[in-house]
Coordinates of C-alpha atoms and ligand atoms in Angstrom, one line a residue:
Chain A
M1 CA 0.1 0.1 -0.1
N2 CA 1.0 3.4 -1.1
K3 CA 1.7 5.4 2.4
A4 CA 2.9 9.1 2.8
S5 CA 3.7 10.7 6.2
I6 CA 2.5 14.0 4.2
V7 CA 1.6 14.8 0.6
V8 CA 2.9 18.0 -0.7
I9 CA 0.7 19.4 -3.8
G10 CA 3.0 21.5 -6.2
A11 CA 6.5 21.6 -6.7
G12 CA 6.6 25.1 -7.3
I13 CA 9.1 27.1 -5.0
S14 CA 6.7 26.9 -1.9
G15 CA 6.2 23.2 -2.3
L16 CA 9.9 22.7 -2.5
S17 CA 10.7 24.9 0.3
A18 CA 8.3 23.1 2.3
A19 CA 9.2 19.9 1.5
Y20 CA 13.0 20.5 1.9
N21 CA 12.1 21.9 5.7
L22 CA 10.0 19.3 6.7
A23 CA 12.8 16.7 5.7
K24 CA 15.6 18.5 7.0
R25 CA 13.6 18.5 10.5
G26 CA 13.5 14.6 10.2
L27 CA 10.3 13.5 8.5
K28 CA 10.4 10.8 6.5
D29 CA 8.1 9.7 3.8
I30 CA 7.4 13.0 2.3
V31 CA 5.7 13.2 -1.1
V32 CA 5.5 16.0 -3.6
I33 CA 3.3 15.6 -6.5
D34 CA 3.1 18.0 -9.5
K35 CA 1.0 17.8 -12.6
A36 CA 3.9 18.8 -14.6
Y37 CA 7.6 19.7 -13.5
I38 CA 9.4 22.0 -11.1
T39 CA 9.1 25.7 -12.0
S40 CA 5.9 24.7 -14.5
G41 CA 3.8 27.1 -12.5
S42 CA 3.9 30.5 -11.6
T43 CA 7.6 30.1 -10.3
G44 CA 9.2 29.5 -13.5
R45 CA 7.2 32.7 -14.9
C46 CA 8.2 35.0 -12.1
G47 CA 10.2 37.9 -12.0
A48 CA 12.2 36.5 -9.3
G49 CA 12.8 39.7 -7.5
V50 CA 13.2 39.7 -3.9
R51 CA 12.9 43.0 -1.8
Q52 CA 11.8 44.1 1.6
Q53 CA 10.3 47.3 1.2
W54 CA 6.6 46.5 2.1
G55 CA 4.2 48.8 3.1
T56 CA 2.8 46.0 6.1
A57 CA 5.1 44.5 8.9
L58 CA 4.0 41.2 8.0
N59 CA 5.7 41.5 4.5
C60 CA 8.4 43.2 5.8
I61 CA 8.9 40.3 8.3
L62 CA 8.5 37.6 5.9
A63 CA 11.0 39.3 3.0
K64 CA 13.6 40.0 5.6
K65 CA 13.8 36.2 7.0
S66 CA 14.0 35.1 3.7
I67 CA 16.4 37.5 2.2
D68 CA 18.8 36.3 5.4
F69 CA 18.2 32.7 4.0
F70 CA 18.9 33.3 0.4
M71 CA 22.2 35.1 1.3
H72 CA 23.7 31.6 2.4
A73 CA 21.3 29.2 0.4
K74 CA 23.9 28.0 -1.8
E75 CA 25.8 26.6 1.0
D76 CA 23.0 25.5 3.3
L77 CA 21.5 23.4 0.7
G78 CA 24.8 22.5 -0.7
Y79 CA 23.9 23.2 -4.0
E80 CA 26.5 22.7 -6.9
K81 CA 25.6 25.7 -9.3
D82 CA 24.8 29.1 -8.3
I83 CA 21.8 30.4 -7.5
E84 CA 22.8 34.1 -9.3
F85 CA 21.5 36.3 -6.1
K86 CA 22.1 39.7 -7.5
Q87 CA 22.0 41.9 -4.1
E88 CA 21.8 45.5 -5.9
G89 CA 18.9 46.4 -4.3
Y90 CA 15.3 47.7 -5.2
L91 CA 14.9 51.3 -6.2
I92 CA 11.5 52.4 -5.8
L93 CA 10.1 55.6 -7.6
S94 CA 7.5 57.7 -6.1
T95 CA 5.6 60.4 -8.5
S96 CA 3.6 62.3 -6.5
E97 CA 3.3 64.3 -2.7
A98 CA 0.7 61.8 -1.6
E99 CA 3.0 58.8 -2.5
D100 CA 6.0 60.6 -1.0
K101 CA 4.0 60.5 2.3
V102 CA 3.6 56.9 1.7
F103 CA 7.2 56.0 1.3
D104 CA 8.2 58.1 4.4
K105 CA 5.7 56.0 6.7
N106 CA 6.9 52.7 4.5
V107 CA 10.4 53.4 5.3
Q108 CA 10.0 54.1 8.9
L109 CA 8.1 50.8 9.3
Q110 CA 11.0 48.8 7.2
N111 CA 13.5 50.7 9.4
S112 CA 11.9 49.6 12.7
I113 CA 12.1 45.8 11.5
G114 CA 16.1 46.2 10.5
I115 CA 15.9 46.6 6.8
P116 CA 18.2 48.9 5.7
S117 CA 16.3 50.8 3.2
Q118 CA 16.2 54.8 2.6
R119 CA 14.5 57.7 1.1
L120 CA 16.3 59.4 -1.7
T121 CA 15.8 62.6 -3.6
V122 CA 15.8 62.4 -7.4
E123 CA 19.5 63.7 -7.7
E124 CA 20.5 60.9 -5.3
A125 CA 18.4 58.1 -7.3
L126 CA 20.1 59.2 -10.4
K127 CA 23.8 58.3 -9.1
I128 CA 22.6 54.7 -8.6
V129 CA 20.3 54.3 -11.8
P130 CA 21.7 57.4 -14.2
H131 CA 19.5 56.4 -16.8
L132 CA 16.6 57.5 -15.2
N133 CA 14.3 60.2 -16.9
P134 CA 14.6 63.1 -13.7
N135 CA 11.0 64.3 -14.7
A136 CA 9.4 61.0 -14.3
F137 CA 9.3 60.9 -10.6
T138 CA 9.7 63.1 -7.6
S139 CA 11.4 61.0 -5.1
A140 CA 12.6 57.2 -4.2
S141 CA 13.2 54.7 -1.8
F142 CA 16.4 52.4 -1.9
C143 CA 17.3 49.3 -0.1
K144 CA 20.6 47.9 -1.3
T145 CA 20.1 44.1 0.2
D146 CA 17.1 43.6 -2.0
G147 CA 17.6 42.0 -5.4
H148 CA 17.0 38.9 -7.9
I149 CA 17.6 35.4 -7.9
N150 CA 17.4 33.2 -10.7
P151 CA 14.1 31.0 -10.1
F152 CA 14.8 28.2 -11.8
L153 CA 17.9 27.8 -10.3
M154 CA 17.1 28.5 -7.0
S155 CA 14.1 26.3 -7.0
E156 CA 16.6 23.2 -8.3
A157 CA 18.6 23.7 -5.1
Y158 CA 15.6 22.9 -3.2
Y159 CA 14.5 20.2 -5.1
L160 CA 18.0 18.5 -5.2
A161 CA 18.6 19.1 -1.5
A162 CA 15.1 17.3 -0.6
K163 CA 15.8 14.8 -2.7
K164 CA 19.0 14.2 -1.0
L165 CA 17.2 14.0 2.4
G166 CA 14.5 11.2 0.8
V167 CA 11.6 13.4 -0.2
T168 CA 9.7 11.7 -3.1
F169 CA 8.8 13.3 -6.3
Y170 CA 6.1 12.6 -8.8
F171 CA 6.2 14.5 -11.8
F172 CA 3.7 14.5 -14.6
E173 CA 1.2 13.4 -12.5
E174 CA -2.2 15.3 -11.2
V175 CA -4.0 15.2 -7.5
T176 CA -7.7 14.9 -8.6
E177 CA -9.4 13.9 -5.5
I178 CA -8.5 14.3 -1.5
I179 CA -10.9 11.9 0.3
V180 CA -11.6 13.3 3.9
K181 CA -13.2 11.2 6.6
D182 CA -14.4 12.6 10.1
K183 CA -12.6 16.1 9.6
S184 CA -9.5 14.0 9.2
I185 CA -7.6 13.4 5.7
E186 CA -8.0 9.5 4.5
K187 CA -5.7 9.6 1.0
V188 CA -4.7 11.5 -1.7
I189 CA -5.9 10.5 -5.4
T190 CA -3.9 11.1 -8.3
D191 CA -4.5 10.2 -12.4
K192 CA -1.8 7.3 -11.2
R193 CA -2.1 6.3 -7.8
V194 CA -3.9 6.3 -4.4
I195 CA -1.6 7.5 -1.6
Y196 CA -2.8 7.2 2.2
T197 CA -1.9 10.0 4.3
D198 CA -3.6 12.3 7.0
K199 CA -1.6 15.6 6.2
V200 CA -1.6 17.6 2.9
V201 CA 0.1 20.6 2.1
N202 CA -1.7 22.7 -0.5
A203 CA 1.2 24.3 -2.2
A204 CA -0.5 24.7 -5.8
G205 CA -0.3 28.4 -6.6
G206 CA -2.8 29.2 -9.3
F207 CA -4.8 26.2 -8.2
A208 CA -5.0 26.5 -4.5
R209 CA -8.4 27.3 -4.3
E210 CA -9.3 24.3 -6.5
V211 CA -7.0 22.1 -4.2
G212 CA -8.6 23.6 -1.4
E213 CA -12.2 22.6 -2.7
M214 CA -11.0 19.1 -3.2
A215 CA -10.8 18.6 0.4
G216 CA -13.9 20.9 1.1
V217 CA -11.6 23.8 2.5
E218 CA -12.8 27.1 1.5
I219 CA -9.9 29.5 0.4
P220 CA -10.7 33.0 -0.8
V221 CA -8.1 33.5 -3.5
F222 CA -8.1 33.6 -7.3
S223 CA -5.8 33.8 -10.1
E224 CA -5.2 36.3 -13.0
N225 CA -2.4 36.7 -15.5
H226 CA 0.1 38.9 -15.1
E227 CA 2.3 39.4 -18.4
I228 CA 6.3 40.1 -18.5
L229 CA 8.8 40.9 -21.3
V230 CA 12.4 40.0 -21.9
T231 CA 15.2 41.8 -23.9
E232 CA 18.1 40.7 -25.8
P233 CA 21.1 40.5 -23.3
T234 CA 23.1 43.8 -23.3
K235 CA 26.3 45.2 -21.3
Q236 CA 25.6 45.7 -17.7
M237 CA 24.0 49.0 -16.7
Q238 CA 21.8 48.6 -14.1
G239 CA 22.1 47.5 -10.8
P240 CA 19.0 47.6 -8.7
M241 CA 15.3 46.6 -9.8
V242 CA 13.6 49.8 -10.7
M243 CA 10.2 49.7 -9.8
S244 CA 7.0 52.2 -9.4
F245 CA 3.3 51.3 -8.3
S246 CA 1.6 54.6 -9.5
K247 CA 3.3 54.1 -12.8
N248 CA 2.7 50.4 -12.7
I249 CA 6.1 49.0 -13.6
Y250 CA 9.0 46.8 -12.6
C251 CA 11.9 46.3 -14.7
Q252 CA 15.1 44.6 -13.6
Q253 CA 18.7 43.8 -15.5
V254 CA 19.8 40.1 -14.5
P255 CA 23.2 39.3 -14.3
H256 CA 22.7 37.3 -17.8
G257 CA 22.2 40.9 -19.4
S258 CA 18.7 40.9 -20.4
F259 CA 16.0 42.8 -19.1
L260 CA 12.8 41.6 -17.4
M261 CA 9.8 43.9 -17.0
G262 CA 6.2 43.7 -16.2
R263 CA 3.3 45.4 -15.4
S264 CA -0.3 44.5 -13.8
N265 CA -3.6 44.5 -16.3
P266 CA -6.4 46.3 -13.9
K267 CA -8.9 44.4 -16.2
A268 CA -7.2 41.1 -16.1
L269 CA -10.0 38.4 -15.2
H270 CA -10.3 35.9 -12.3
D271 CA -9.1 32.9 -14.4
H272 CA -6.1 30.6 -15.4
D273 CA -5.6 32.3 -18.6
I274 CA -2.0 32.9 -19.0
S275 CA -1.6 33.9 -22.5
S276 CA 0.4 37.2 -24.2
S277 CA -1.5 40.4 -25.6
W278 CA -0.5 43.3 -27.6
Q279 CA -2.0 45.4 -25.2
F280 CA 0.6 44.5 -22.9
L281 CA 3.7 45.1 -25.0
D282 CA 2.0 48.6 -25.8
E283 CA 1.8 49.9 -22.3
M284 CA 4.7 48.2 -21.2
A285 CA 6.9 49.7 -23.9
K286 CA 5.2 53.6 -23.3
T287 CA 5.8 53.1 -19.6
V288 CA 9.6 52.0 -20.0
C289 CA 10.4 54.7 -22.4
N290 CA 9.1 57.2 -20.0
I291 CA 10.9 56.4 -16.9
L292 CA 13.9 54.7 -18.5
P293 CA 14.5 55.9 -21.9
K294 CA 18.0 54.0 -22.8
V295 CA 16.2 50.9 -21.8
G296 CA 13.8 51.8 -24.5
Q297 CA 16.8 51.3 -27.1
L298 CA 16.4 47.5 -26.5
R299 CA 15.0 45.1 -28.4
V300 CA 12.2 42.7 -26.8
I301 CA 12.5 38.9 -27.8
R302 CA 9.8 37.6 -25.7
T303 CA 6.6 38.2 -24.0
W304 CA 4.9 35.4 -21.5
G305 CA 2.5 35.3 -18.8
G306 CA 1.6 33.7 -15.6
S307 CA -0.5 33.7 -12.4
Y308 CA -0.7 35.9 -9.4
N309 CA -2.7 34.2 -6.8
I310 CA -4.5 36.7 -4.9
S311 CA -5.6 36.9 -1.5
P312 CA -8.3 39.6 -0.2
D313 CA -5.6 41.8 1.5
H314 CA -2.3 40.8 -1.0
Q315 CA -0.6 39.0 2.0
P316 CA -0.3 34.9 2.1
F317 CA -1.8 32.2 4.0
I318 CA 0.8 30.1 5.4
S319 CA -1.5 28.3 7.4
D320 CA -3.6 25.2 8.9
T321 CA -7.3 25.2 8.9
E322 CA -10.3 24.4 11.5
Q323 CA -11.9 23.1 8.6
L324 CA -10.2 20.2 8.1
N325 CA -7.3 18.5 10.4
G326 CA -4.0 17.9 8.9
Y327 CA -4.6 20.4 6.0
F328 CA -2.0 23.1 5.6
M329 CA -1.8 25.8 2.8
A330 CA 0.8 28.1 1.6
C331 CA -1.0 30.2 -1.1
G332 CA -2.4 33.8 -2.0
Y333 CA 0.9 35.3 -2.3
S334 CA -0.4 38.0 -4.9
G335 CA 2.7 38.3 -6.8
H336 CA 5.6 38.0 -4.5
G337 CA 5.6 34.3 -3.4
F338 CA 8.8 33.6 -4.9
M339 CA 10.5 35.6 -2.2
F340 CA 8.8 34.5 0.8
A341 CA 9.7 30.9 -0.2
P342 CA 12.5 30.0 2.5
I343 CA 10.1 31.2 5.3
T344 CA 7.3 29.4 4.2
G345 CA 8.8 26.3 4.0
E346 CA 10.1 26.9 7.9
L347 CA 6.5 28.0 8.9
I348 CA 4.8 25.0 7.4
T349 CA 7.1 22.8 9.4
E350 CA 6.3 24.5 12.5
M351 CA 2.8 24.0 11.9
V352 CA 3.3 20.3 11.0
F353 CA 5.2 19.5 13.9
G354 CA 2.7 21.6 16.1
D355 CA 5.5 24.1 17.4
K356 CA 4.4 27.4 19.1
L357 CA 4.7 29.9 16.3
E358 CA 6.1 33.5 16.6
D359 CA 3.6 36.5 17.2
Y360 CA 3.7 37.9 14.0
A361 CA 3.2 34.2 12.2
K362 CA -0.6 34.2 13.6
D363 CA -1.7 36.6 11.3
L364 CA -0.8 34.5 8.4
N365 CA -3.6 32.0 9.3
I366 CA -6.7 32.1 7.2
K367 CA -8.6 33.3 10.3
R368 CA -7.5 36.7 10.1
L369 CA -10.1 37.0 7.7
D370 CA -13.0 36.5 10.5
D371 CA -11.2 39.0 12.6
K372 CA -12.6 42.5 12.2
N373 CA -10.0 44.2 14.0
F374 CA -7.7 42.8 11.2
T375 CA -7.4 45.8 8.5
D376 CA -3.7 45.6 7.2
F377 CA -3.6 45.5 3.2
E378 CA -0.5 45.9 1.5
Q379 CA -0.5 49.0 -1.3
S380 CA 2.9 48.4 -2.3
V381 CA 2.0 46.2 -5.4
V382 CA 2.8 46.0 -8.8
Chain B
M1 CA 34.6 15.7 -32.3
S2 CA 34.1 15.9 -28.5
K3 CA 30.6 16.6 -27.3
K4 CA 31.8 19.5 -25.3
D5 CA 33.0 21.6 -28.6
I6 CA 29.5 20.6 -30.4
I7 CA 27.4 23.7 -30.0
I8 CA 23.6 23.0 -29.8
C9 CA 22.1 26.4 -28.9
R10 CA 24.2 29.5 -30.4
C11 CA 22.5 32.0 -28.2
E12 CA 23.3 30.7 -24.8
D13 CA 26.5 28.6 -26.0
I14 CA 24.9 25.6 -24.7
T15 CA 26.8 22.5 -25.9
L16 CA 25.8 18.7 -26.7
A17 CA 27.3 17.5 -23.3
D18 CA 25.5 20.0 -21.3
I19 CA 22.1 18.8 -23.0
H20 CA 23.2 14.9 -22.2
K21 CA 24.3 15.7 -18.6
C22 CA 20.8 17.4 -18.4
L23 CA 18.6 14.9 -19.6
E24 CA 20.8 11.9 -17.5
Q25 CA 19.6 14.0 -14.3
G26 CA 16.3 13.3 -15.5
Y27 CA 15.0 16.5 -17.1
T28 CA 13.8 15.1 -20.7
T29 CA 11.6 17.7 -21.9
F30 CA 12.1 20.7 -24.0
E31 CA 10.4 23.2 -21.4
E32 CA 12.7 21.7 -18.5
L33 CA 15.6 22.2 -20.7
K34 CA 14.9 25.4 -21.6
R35 CA 14.6 26.6 -17.5
I36 CA 17.6 24.8 -16.3
L37 CA 20.2 25.5 -19.6
R38 CA 18.4 28.9 -21.3
V39 CA 18.2 27.0 -24.7
G40 CA 15.7 28.8 -26.7
M41 CA 15.7 31.5 -24.3
G42 CA 18.1 33.7 -26.4
P43 CA 17.4 36.4 -29.3
C44 CA 16.5 33.7 -31.9
Q45 CA 14.0 31.8 -29.7
G46 CA 14.9 28.2 -30.6
Q47 CA 14.9 28.5 -34.2
T48 CA 18.3 26.8 -34.4
C49 CA 18.5 24.4 -31.7
S50 CA 14.8 23.4 -31.3
S51 CA 15.0 20.5 -33.6
L52 CA 18.3 19.6 -32.9
I53 CA 17.6 19.3 -28.9
Q54 CA 14.2 17.5 -30.1
K55 CA 16.3 14.8 -31.7
E56 CA 18.4 14.3 -28.8
I57 CA 15.3 14.1 -26.2
A58 CA 13.9 11.4 -28.8
I59 CA 17.2 9.6 -29.1
F60 CA 17.4 9.6 -25.1
L61 CA 13.6 8.8 -24.7
K62 CA 14.1 6.1 -27.5
K63 CA 11.1 7.9 -29.0
K64 CA 10.1 9.2 -32.4
A65 CA 11.2 12.8 -32.7
E66 CA 7.6 14.1 -33.9
D67 CA 6.5 12.7 -30.7
V68 CA 8.7 15.1 -28.4
L69 CA 7.1 18.3 -28.0
L70 CA 8.8 21.5 -28.8
Q71 CA 9.1 24.1 -26.5
K72 CA 6.3 26.8 -26.3
T73 CA 6.6 29.6 -28.7
R74 CA 5.4 33.2 -27.7
P75 CA 5.6 36.6 -29.4
L76 CA 7.3 38.0 -30.5
V77 CA 9.0 36.5 -33.9
T78 CA 11.7 38.6 -34.0
G79 CA 13.5 41.2 -31.8
V80 CA 11.5 44.9 -31.7
K81 CA 13.0 48.0 -30.2
L82 CA 10.7 48.9 -27.3
Q83 CA 11.0 52.8 -28.2
D84 CA 9.5 51.5 -31.8
I85 CA 6.5 49.8 -29.8
A86 CA 6.0 52.7 -28.0
D87 CA 6.0 54.9 -30.9
S88 CA 3.5 52.9 -33.0
A89 CA 1.4 52.4 -29.6
D90 CA -0.5 55.7 -30.2
E91 CA -1.0 55.6 -33.9
Ligands
FAD401 C1 5.0 37.6 -14.0 C2 5.0 37.2 -12.8 C3 5.9 37.7 -12.1 C4 6.1 37.8 -10.5 N1 7.3 38.5 -10.0 C5 7.8 38.1 -8.8 C6 8.7 38.7 -8.3 O1 9.3 39.5 -8.7 N2 8.8 38.2 -6.8 C7 8.3 37.4 -6.1 O2 8.6 36.9 -5.0 N3 7.4 36.7 -7.0 C8 6.7 37.2 -8.0 N4 5.9 36.6 -8.8 C9 5.0 35.8 -8.2 C10 5.5 34.4 -8.1 O3 5.5 33.7 -9.4 C11 4.6 33.4 -7.1 O4 4.1 33.6 -6.0 C12 5.4 32.3 -6.7 O5 6.2 31.2 -8.0 C13 4.5 31.0 -6.1 O6 5.1 30.0 -6.1 P1 4.2 28.6 -5.9 O7 5.2 27.7 -5.4 O8 3.4 28.7 -4.4 O9 3.3 28.2 -7.0 P2 3.7 27.8 -8.4 O10 5.1 28.1 -8.9 O11 2.7 28.0 -9.1 O12 3.7 25.9 -8.1 C14 2.1 25.6 -8.1 C15 2.7 24.0 -8.9 O13 1.3 23.0 -8.4 C16 1.0 22.3 -9.3 N5 -0.2 21.9 -9.4 C17 -1.3 22.8 -9.1 N6 -2.6 21.8 -9.0 C18 -2.0 20.9 -9.1 C19 -2.8 19.3 -8.8 N7 -4.2 19.3 -8.7 N8 -1.9 18.3 -9.0 C20 -0.4 18.3 -8.8 N9 0.2 19.6 -9.3 C21 -0.6 20.7 -9.0 C22 1.7 23.3 -10.4 O14 1.9 22.5 -11.6 C23 2.7 24.0 -10.0 O15 3.9 23.4 -10.5 C24 5.3 36.7 -10.0 C25 4.4 36.3 -10.9 C26 4.4 36.7 -11.9 C27 3.1 35.6 -12.7

């Protein structure tokens, strides 16, 4: 009979980190199932920026703890290749007086948590990214320890480390049912086998709501398409990620030399679409030519799309649930789940082992939605 | 000629030896090879390497080449300057 101590559904960065951390803690017979391959979901489609400049304390803490891990991830995971962590900061542009004030408040919050961000004038920002259009923004914030990581290689690093610790992976296999009896999980059914287990981690990314429904667990998240493009590689010319919430853009040069840039579509539908549109290309080109005219001279070679899995307050659920014993979820990252993967895996492990969580982590529970006093909402997103 | 000297993907400088190593590690679809090695991600978007890699996967898996899926194609078909797109967007 096929048995597992826990079944992790999804081999994106969240499921991989969960599996690795559980195995490191000593759990045996861990099974990870993915309907395709590692990084086939959002993880392999993302901008892979990692930043700590957030507007809610919860997101700041998650980001800081994760970056602390990324800094020595290669060694900790015993990865032979390089995860290509380019730690040259995020430069976030403000474009109005109202936004200036929000940035003042955010930087204060970030500093109080130990994040070394700072406010910059236009002149100071130009020293860091000389090709910025000085007329396109009013001030900026900068954190030098933010950056970018290769999402494929980071995922592979977790995957190989988990495999080395004995985790079993089934790829190209889809979970179709979760059988529940008396508020407990009995088994997980895939298109290839039946696995008896009393614990499941839902790390299904864009399909988190559906994988909740399979077990009768209601998770109020939805998915929407976010498009992104890449240019031909060129000489190194931009250290930090340049981002603006009001102009709706993020734009980063990766170590390989290409520029990645994306923006959100306010009219995106709530579905699993991940196609490319000419409207995105038009809007993206106009925005980047306005803010970073020199980047406008580069050629686009590809566009693609991926799902943001969005929660009501743009903060994730890393949570167990009173709805079902042994059911854990890591979803609703609202477009920033790559950078939270290290802490995701650690927290899921603590929950599975029944540890007492640190205070801040209580707000990651899906129960926060029932709490009328809980009003934090993350605005700092593209 | 050594496998290390046979270039399969000219954009990203990936050799036949790199491809074989990845296949042996268990990455046996084009999409997986693309994500690990960057084949097909360069300026030509796989126009040179895709059929060569398809053949290598087929030999490795003992399948017919036509049964091996190629990578997903996405816009654009050829590189276009962002400024040119921005200029024509308002027309
Ligand atoms: C364009 C874009 C840009 C982004 N930029 C950033 C960024 O700069 N920084 C950042 O931190 N985040 C970014 N994100 C968000 C980030 O990609 C996600 O939050 C993160 O990758 C989520 O990882 P995950 O493992 O939870 O989900 P995924 O990577 O989506 O993995 C879920 C996996 O579950 C599998 N699955 C689903 N259903 C089933 C089933 N029934 N049975 C078996 N397997 C199943 C899927 O095949 C998939 O592999 C971006 C996203 C997009 C789309």
